[in-house]
């Protein structure tokens, strides 16, 4: 059952099971695409102020429950799962029509031919196109 799964995850990460956290994690697990701050605020049934939401997003991010995506829109988005630069290698698909961001799994690690003396730290792959809903 989903309610057990997200509660287990909070336990595993040593996070207190607050009402806000439970609602947040449940929402992230349900959505198949990345959520902006506004998406989260309107989706949550519990009353939440800006700083509480940010604080909880940060602790989820630090615990590796969610990751932040920079799609160059200027609006930070978050998705469930570990960050691509923390071992969970994946790309992000940005729909040009509805601006929805999806995590795209099982992508081969992109080999870049960086000039001699350059050192790559991480690669953030953004794929642009049109999603199935558009
Ligand atoms: Zn779309
Ligand atoms: Zn992702």
Coordinates of N, CA and C and ligand atoms in Angstrom, one line a residue:
X1 N 0.8 -1.2 0.0 CA 0.0 0.0 0.0 C 0.9 1.3 0.0
X2 N 0.4 2.2 -0.7 CA 1.2 3.4 -0.9 C 1.5 4.2 0.4
X3 N 0.5 4.2 1.3 CA 0.7 4.9 2.6 C 1.8 4.3 3.4
X4 N 1.9 3.0 3.3 CA 3.0 2.3 4.0 C 4.4 2.7 3.4
X5 N 4.4 2.7 2.1 CA 5.6 2.9 1.4 C 6.2 4.3 1.7
X6 N 5.4 5.3 1.7 CA 6.0 6.6 1.9 C 6.3 6.8 3.4
X7 N 5.6 6.1 4.3 CA 5.9 6.2 5.7 C 7.3 5.5 6.0
X8 N 7.4 4.4 5.3 CA 8.7 3.7 5.4 C 9.9 4.5 5.0
X9 N 9.7 5.2 3.9 CA 10.7 6.0 3.3 C 11.1 7.1 4.3
X10 N 10.2 7.7 4.9 CA 10.5 8.8 5.9 C 11.3 8.2 7.1
X11 N 10.9 7.0 7.5 CA 11.6 6.3 8.6 C 13.0 6.0 8.2
X12 N 13.2 5.5 7.0 CA 14.5 5.1 6.5 C 15.4 6.3 6.4
X13 N 14.9 7.5 6.1 CA 15.7 8.7 5.9 C 15.8 9.4 7.2
X14 N 15.2 8.9 8.3 CA 15.3 9.5 9.6 C 14.5 10.8 9.7
X15 N 13.5 11.0 8.9 CA 12.7 12.2 8.9 C 11.4 11.9 9.7
X16 N 11.0 12.9 10.5 CA 9.8 12.8 11.2 C 8.6 12.8 10.3
X17 N 7.6 12.0 10.7 CA 6.4 11.8 9.8 C 5.4 12.9 10.1
X18 N 5.7 14.1 9.7 CA 4.7 15.2 9.9 C 3.6 15.1 8.8
X19 N 2.5 15.8 9.1 CA 1.4 15.8 8.2 C 1.8 16.3 6.8
X20 N 2.6 17.4 6.8 CA 3.1 18.1 5.6 C 4.0 17.1 4.8
X21 N 4.9 16.5 5.5 CA 5.8 15.6 4.8 C 5.1 14.4 4.2
X22 N 4.1 13.9 4.9 CA 3.4 12.7 4.4 C 2.6 13.1 3.1
X23 N 2.0 14.3 3.2 CA 1.2 14.8 2.0 C 2.1 15.1 0.8
X24 N 3.3 15.6 1.1 CA 4.3 16.0 0.1 C 4.8 14.7 -0.6
X25 N 5.2 13.8 0.2 CA 5.8 12.6 -0.4 C 4.8 11.7 -1.1
X26 N 3.6 11.7 -0.7 CA 2.5 11.0 -1.3 C 2.3 11.6 -2.7
X27 N 2.3 12.9 -2.7 CA 2.1 13.6 -4.0 C 3.2 13.4 -5.0
X28 N 4.4 13.4 -4.5 CA 5.6 13.2 -5.4 C 5.5 11.7 -6.0
X29 N 5.1 10.8 -5.2 CA 5.1 9.4 -5.6 C 4.0 9.2 -6.6
X30 N 3.0 10.0 -6.6 CA 1.8 9.8 -7.4 C 2.0 10.4 -8.8
X31 N 2.8 11.6 -8.8 CA 3.0 12.3 -10.1 C 4.1 11.7 -10.9
X32 N 3.9 11.6 -12.2 CA 4.9 11.1 -13.1 C 5.7 12.2 -13.8
X33 N 5.5 13.4 -13.3 CA 6.3 14.5 -13.9 C 6.7 15.5 -12.8
X34 N 7.6 16.3 -13.1 CA 8.2 17.2 -12.1 C 7.2 18.3 -11.6
X35 N 7.4 18.7 -10.4 CA 6.4 19.7 -9.8 C 7.2 21.0 -9.4
X36 N 6.5 22.1 -9.8 CA 7.1 23.4 -9.4 C 6.5 23.7 -8.0
X37 N 7.0 24.7 -7.5 CA 6.6 25.2 -6.2 C 5.1 25.5 -6.2
X38 N 4.6 26.1 -7.2 CA 3.2 26.4 -7.4 C 2.3 25.2 -7.5
X39 N 2.8 24.2 -8.3 CA 2.1 23.0 -8.5 C 1.9 22.3 -7.1
X40 N 2.9 22.3 -6.3 CA 2.9 21.7 -5.0 C 1.9 22.4 -4.1
X41 N 2.0 23.7 -4.1 CA 1.1 24.4 -3.2 C -0.4 24.2 -3.5
X42 N -0.7 24.2 -4.8 CA -2.1 24.0 -5.2 C -2.5 22.6 -5.0
X43 N -1.6 21.6 -5.1 CA -2.0 20.2 -5.0 C -2.2 19.8 -3.6
X44 N -1.5 20.4 -2.7 CA -1.6 19.9 -1.3 C -2.9 20.3 -0.6
X45 N -3.5 19.4 0.1 CA -4.7 19.7 0.8 C -4.4 20.4 2.1
X46 N -3.3 20.1 2.7 CA -2.9 20.7 4.0 C -2.5 22.1 3.8
X47 N -2.8 23.0 4.7 CA -2.4 24.4 4.7 C -0.9 24.4 4.9
X48 N -0.2 25.2 4.1 CA 1.2 25.2 4.2 C 1.7 26.6 3.8
X49 N 2.6 27.1 4.6 CA 3.2 28.4 4.2 C 4.5 28.2 3.4
X50 N 4.9 29.3 2.7 CA 6.0 29.2 1.9 C 7.3 28.7 2.5
X51 N 7.6 29.2 3.7 CA 8.9 28.8 4.3 C 8.8 27.3 4.8
X52 N 7.6 26.8 5.2 CA 7.5 25.4 5.6 C 7.7 24.5 4.4
X53 N 7.1 24.9 3.3 CA 7.2 24.1 2.1 C 8.7 24.1 1.6
X54 N 9.3 25.2 1.6 CA 10.7 25.2 1.2 C 11.6 24.4 2.1
X55 N 11.4 24.5 3.4 CA 12.2 23.8 4.4 C 12.0 22.3 4.1
X56 N 10.8 21.9 3.9 CA 10.5 20.4 3.7 C 11.1 19.9 2.4
X57 N 11.0 20.8 1.4 CA 11.6 20.4 0.1 C 13.1 20.2 0.2
X58 N 13.8 21.1 1.0 CA 15.2 21.0 1.2 C 15.6 19.8 2.0
X59 N 14.8 19.4 3.0 CA 15.2 18.2 3.7 C 14.9 17.0 2.9
X60 N 13.9 17.0 2.0 CA 13.7 15.8 1.1 C 14.9 15.7 0.1
X61 N 15.3 16.9 -0.3 CA 16.4 16.9 -1.3 C 17.7 16.4 -0.7
X62 N 18.0 16.9 0.5 CA 19.2 16.4 1.2 C 19.1 14.9 1.5
X63 N 17.9 14.4 1.7 CA 17.8 13.0 2.0 C 17.8 12.1 0.8
X64 N 17.8 12.8 -0.4 CA 17.7 12.0 -1.6 C 16.4 11.5 -2.0
X65 N 15.3 12.0 -1.4 CA 14.0 11.6 -1.7 C 13.5 12.2 -3.0
X66 N 13.9 13.5 -3.2 CA 13.5 14.2 -4.4 C 14.8 14.8 -5.0
X67 N 14.7 15.3 -6.2 CA 15.8 16.1 -6.8 C 15.2 17.3 -7.5
X68 N 16.1 18.2 -7.6 CA 15.8 19.5 -8.2 C 16.2 19.5 -9.7
X69 N 15.3 20.1 -10.5 CA 15.6 20.1 -11.9 C 15.7 21.5 -12.4
X70 N 16.8 21.8 -13.1 CA 16.9 23.2 -13.7 C 16.6 23.0 -15.2
X71 N 15.4 23.4 -15.6 CA 15.0 23.3 -17.0 C 15.3 24.6 -17.8
X72 N 15.9 25.5 -17.1 CA 16.3 26.8 -17.7 C 15.0 27.7 -17.9
X73 N 13.9 27.4 -17.3 CA 12.7 28.2 -17.4 C 12.7 29.3 -16.3
X74 N 13.7 29.1 -15.4 CA 13.7 30.0 -14.3 C 12.8 29.6 -13.1
X75 N 12.1 28.5 -13.3 CA 11.2 28.0 -12.3 C 11.8 26.6 -11.8
X76 N 12.2 26.5 -10.6 CA 12.8 25.3 -10.1 C 11.7 24.2 -10.0
X77 N 12.0 23.0 -10.5 CA 11.0 21.9 -10.4 C 11.7 20.8 -9.6
X78 N 10.8 20.0 -9.0 CA 11.3 18.9 -8.2 C 10.6 17.6 -8.7
X79 N 11.3 16.5 -8.6 CA 10.7 15.2 -9.0 C 11.2 14.2 -8.0
X80 N 10.4 13.1 -7.9 CA 10.7 12.0 -7.0 C 11.9 11.3 -7.4
X81 N 12.7 10.8 -6.4 CA 13.9 10.0 -6.7 C 15.2 10.8 -6.6
X82 N 16.3 10.1 -6.7 CA 17.6 10.7 -6.5 C 18.0 11.5 -7.7
X83 N 18.9 12.4 -7.4 CA 19.4 13.3 -8.4 C 20.3 12.6 -9.4
X84 N 20.3 13.0 -10.7 CA 21.2 12.4 -11.7 C 22.6 12.5 -11.3
X85 N 23.0 13.6 -10.6 CA 24.4 13.7 -10.3 C 24.7 13.0 -8.9
X86 N 23.8 12.2 -8.4 CA 24.1 11.4 -7.2 C 23.9 10.0 -7.5
X87 N 24.1 9.6 -8.7 CA 24.1 8.2 -9.1 C 22.9 7.7 -9.9
X88 N 21.8 8.4 -9.8 CA 20.6 7.9 -10.5 C 20.6 8.6 -11.9
X89 N 21.5 8.1 -12.7 CA 21.7 8.8 -14.1 C 20.4 8.8 -14.9
X90 N 19.9 9.9 -15.2 CA 18.7 10.0 -16.1 C 18.6 11.4 -16.7
X91 N 17.8 11.5 -17.8 CA 17.7 12.8 -18.5 C 16.3 13.4 -18.1
X92 N 16.2 14.6 -18.5 CA 14.9 15.3 -18.3 C 14.3 15.7 -19.6
X93 N 13.0 15.4 -19.8 CA 12.3 15.8 -21.0 C 11.5 17.0 -20.7
X94 N 11.6 18.0 -21.5 CA 10.8 19.2 -21.3 C 9.9 19.4 -22.5
X95 N 8.6 19.4 -22.2 CA 7.6 19.6 -23.3 C 7.5 21.1 -23.7
X96 N 7.7 21.3 -25.0 CA 7.7 22.8 -25.4 C 6.4 23.4 -25.4
X97 N 5.3 22.5 -25.4 CA 4.0 23.1 -25.5 C 3.4 23.3 -24.0
X98 N 3.4 22.3 -23.2 CA 2.8 22.5 -21.9 C 3.8 22.7 -20.8
X99 N 5.1 22.7 -21.1 CA 6.2 23.0 -20.2 C 6.4 22.0 -19.1
X100 N 5.7 20.9 -19.2 CA 5.9 19.8 -18.2 C 7.2 19.2 -18.3
X101 N 7.8 18.8 -17.2 CA 9.2 18.2 -17.2 C 9.0 16.8 -16.7
X102 N 9.6 15.8 -17.4 CA 9.5 14.4 -17.1 C 10.9 13.9 -16.8
X103 N 11.1 13.0 -15.9 CA 12.3 12.3 -15.7 C 12.3 11.1 -16.7
X104 N 13.4 11.0 -17.5 CA 13.4 9.9 -18.4 C 14.5 8.9 -18.0
X105 N 14.1 7.7 -17.7 CA 15.1 6.7 -17.1 C 15.9 6.0 -18.2
X106 N 16.8 5.2 -17.7 CA 17.7 4.3 -18.5 C 18.2 5.0 -19.8
X107 N 18.9 6.0 -19.6 CA 19.6 6.6 -20.7 C 21.1 6.3 -20.6
X108 N 21.7 6.0 -21.7 CA 23.1 5.7 -21.6 C 23.9 7.0 -21.2
X109 N 24.9 6.8 -20.4 CA 25.7 8.0 -20.0 C 26.3 8.6 -21.2
X110 N 26.1 9.9 -21.3 CA 26.6 10.6 -22.5 C 28.1 10.8 -22.3
X111 N 28.8 10.4 -23.4 CA 30.2 10.6 -23.4 C 30.5 11.9 -24.1
X112 N 31.2 12.8 -23.4 CA 31.5 14.0 -24.0 C 33.0 14.1 -24.3
X113 N 33.3 14.7 -25.4 CA 34.7 14.8 -25.8 C 35.2 16.2 -25.3
X114 N 35.4 16.3 -24.0 CA 35.9 17.5 -23.4 C 37.4 17.8 -23.8
X115 N 37.8 19.0 -24.0 CA 39.2 19.3 -24.3 C 40.1 18.8 -23.2
X116 N 41.3 18.5 -23.6 CA 42.4 18.1 -22.7 C 42.5 19.0 -21.5
X117 N 42.6 18.4 -20.3 CA 42.8 19.3 -19.1 C 41.4 19.7 -18.5
X118 N 40.3 19.4 -19.2 CA 39.0 19.7 -18.6 C 38.5 18.5 -17.8
X119 N 37.8 18.8 -16.8 CA 37.3 17.7 -16.0 C 35.7 17.8 -15.8
X120 N 35.0 16.8 -16.3 CA 33.6 16.9 -16.2 C 33.1 16.4 -14.8
X121 N 32.3 17.2 -14.2 CA 31.8 16.8 -12.9 C 30.4 16.2 -13.0
X122 N 29.5 16.8 -13.7 CA 28.2 16.1 -13.9 C 27.6 16.7 -15.2
X123 N 26.7 15.9 -15.8 CA 26.1 16.2 -17.0 C 24.6 16.3 -16.7
X124 N 24.0 17.4 -17.1 CA 22.5 17.5 -16.9 C 21.9 17.5 -18.3
X125 N 21.3 16.5 -18.6 CA 20.7 16.3 -19.9 C 19.3 16.8 -20.0
X126 N 19.0 17.8 -20.8 CA 17.7 18.3 -21.0 C 17.3 17.9 -22.5
X127 N 16.2 17.2 -22.6 CA 15.7 16.9 -23.9 C 14.4 17.7 -24.2
X128 N 14.4 18.4 -25.3 CA 13.2 19.2 -25.6 C 12.3 18.6 -26.7
X129 N 11.0 18.6 -26.5 CA 10.1 18.1 -27.5 C 8.7 18.3 -27.2
X130 N 7.8 17.4 -27.6 CA 6.4 17.5 -27.4 C 6.0 16.2 -26.7
X131 N 5.3 16.3 -25.5 CA 4.9 15.1 -24.8 C 3.6 14.5 -25.4
X132 N 3.3 13.3 -24.8 CA 2.2 12.5 -25.4 C 0.8 13.2 -25.2
X133 N 0.7 14.0 -24.2 CA -0.5 14.7 -23.9 C -0.8 15.9 -24.9
X134 N 0.3 16.4 -25.5 CA 0.1 17.6 -26.4 C 0.0 17.2 -27.9
Ligands
LIG1 ZN1 3.1 18.6 -23.2
LIG2 ZN1 14.7 13.6 -12.7

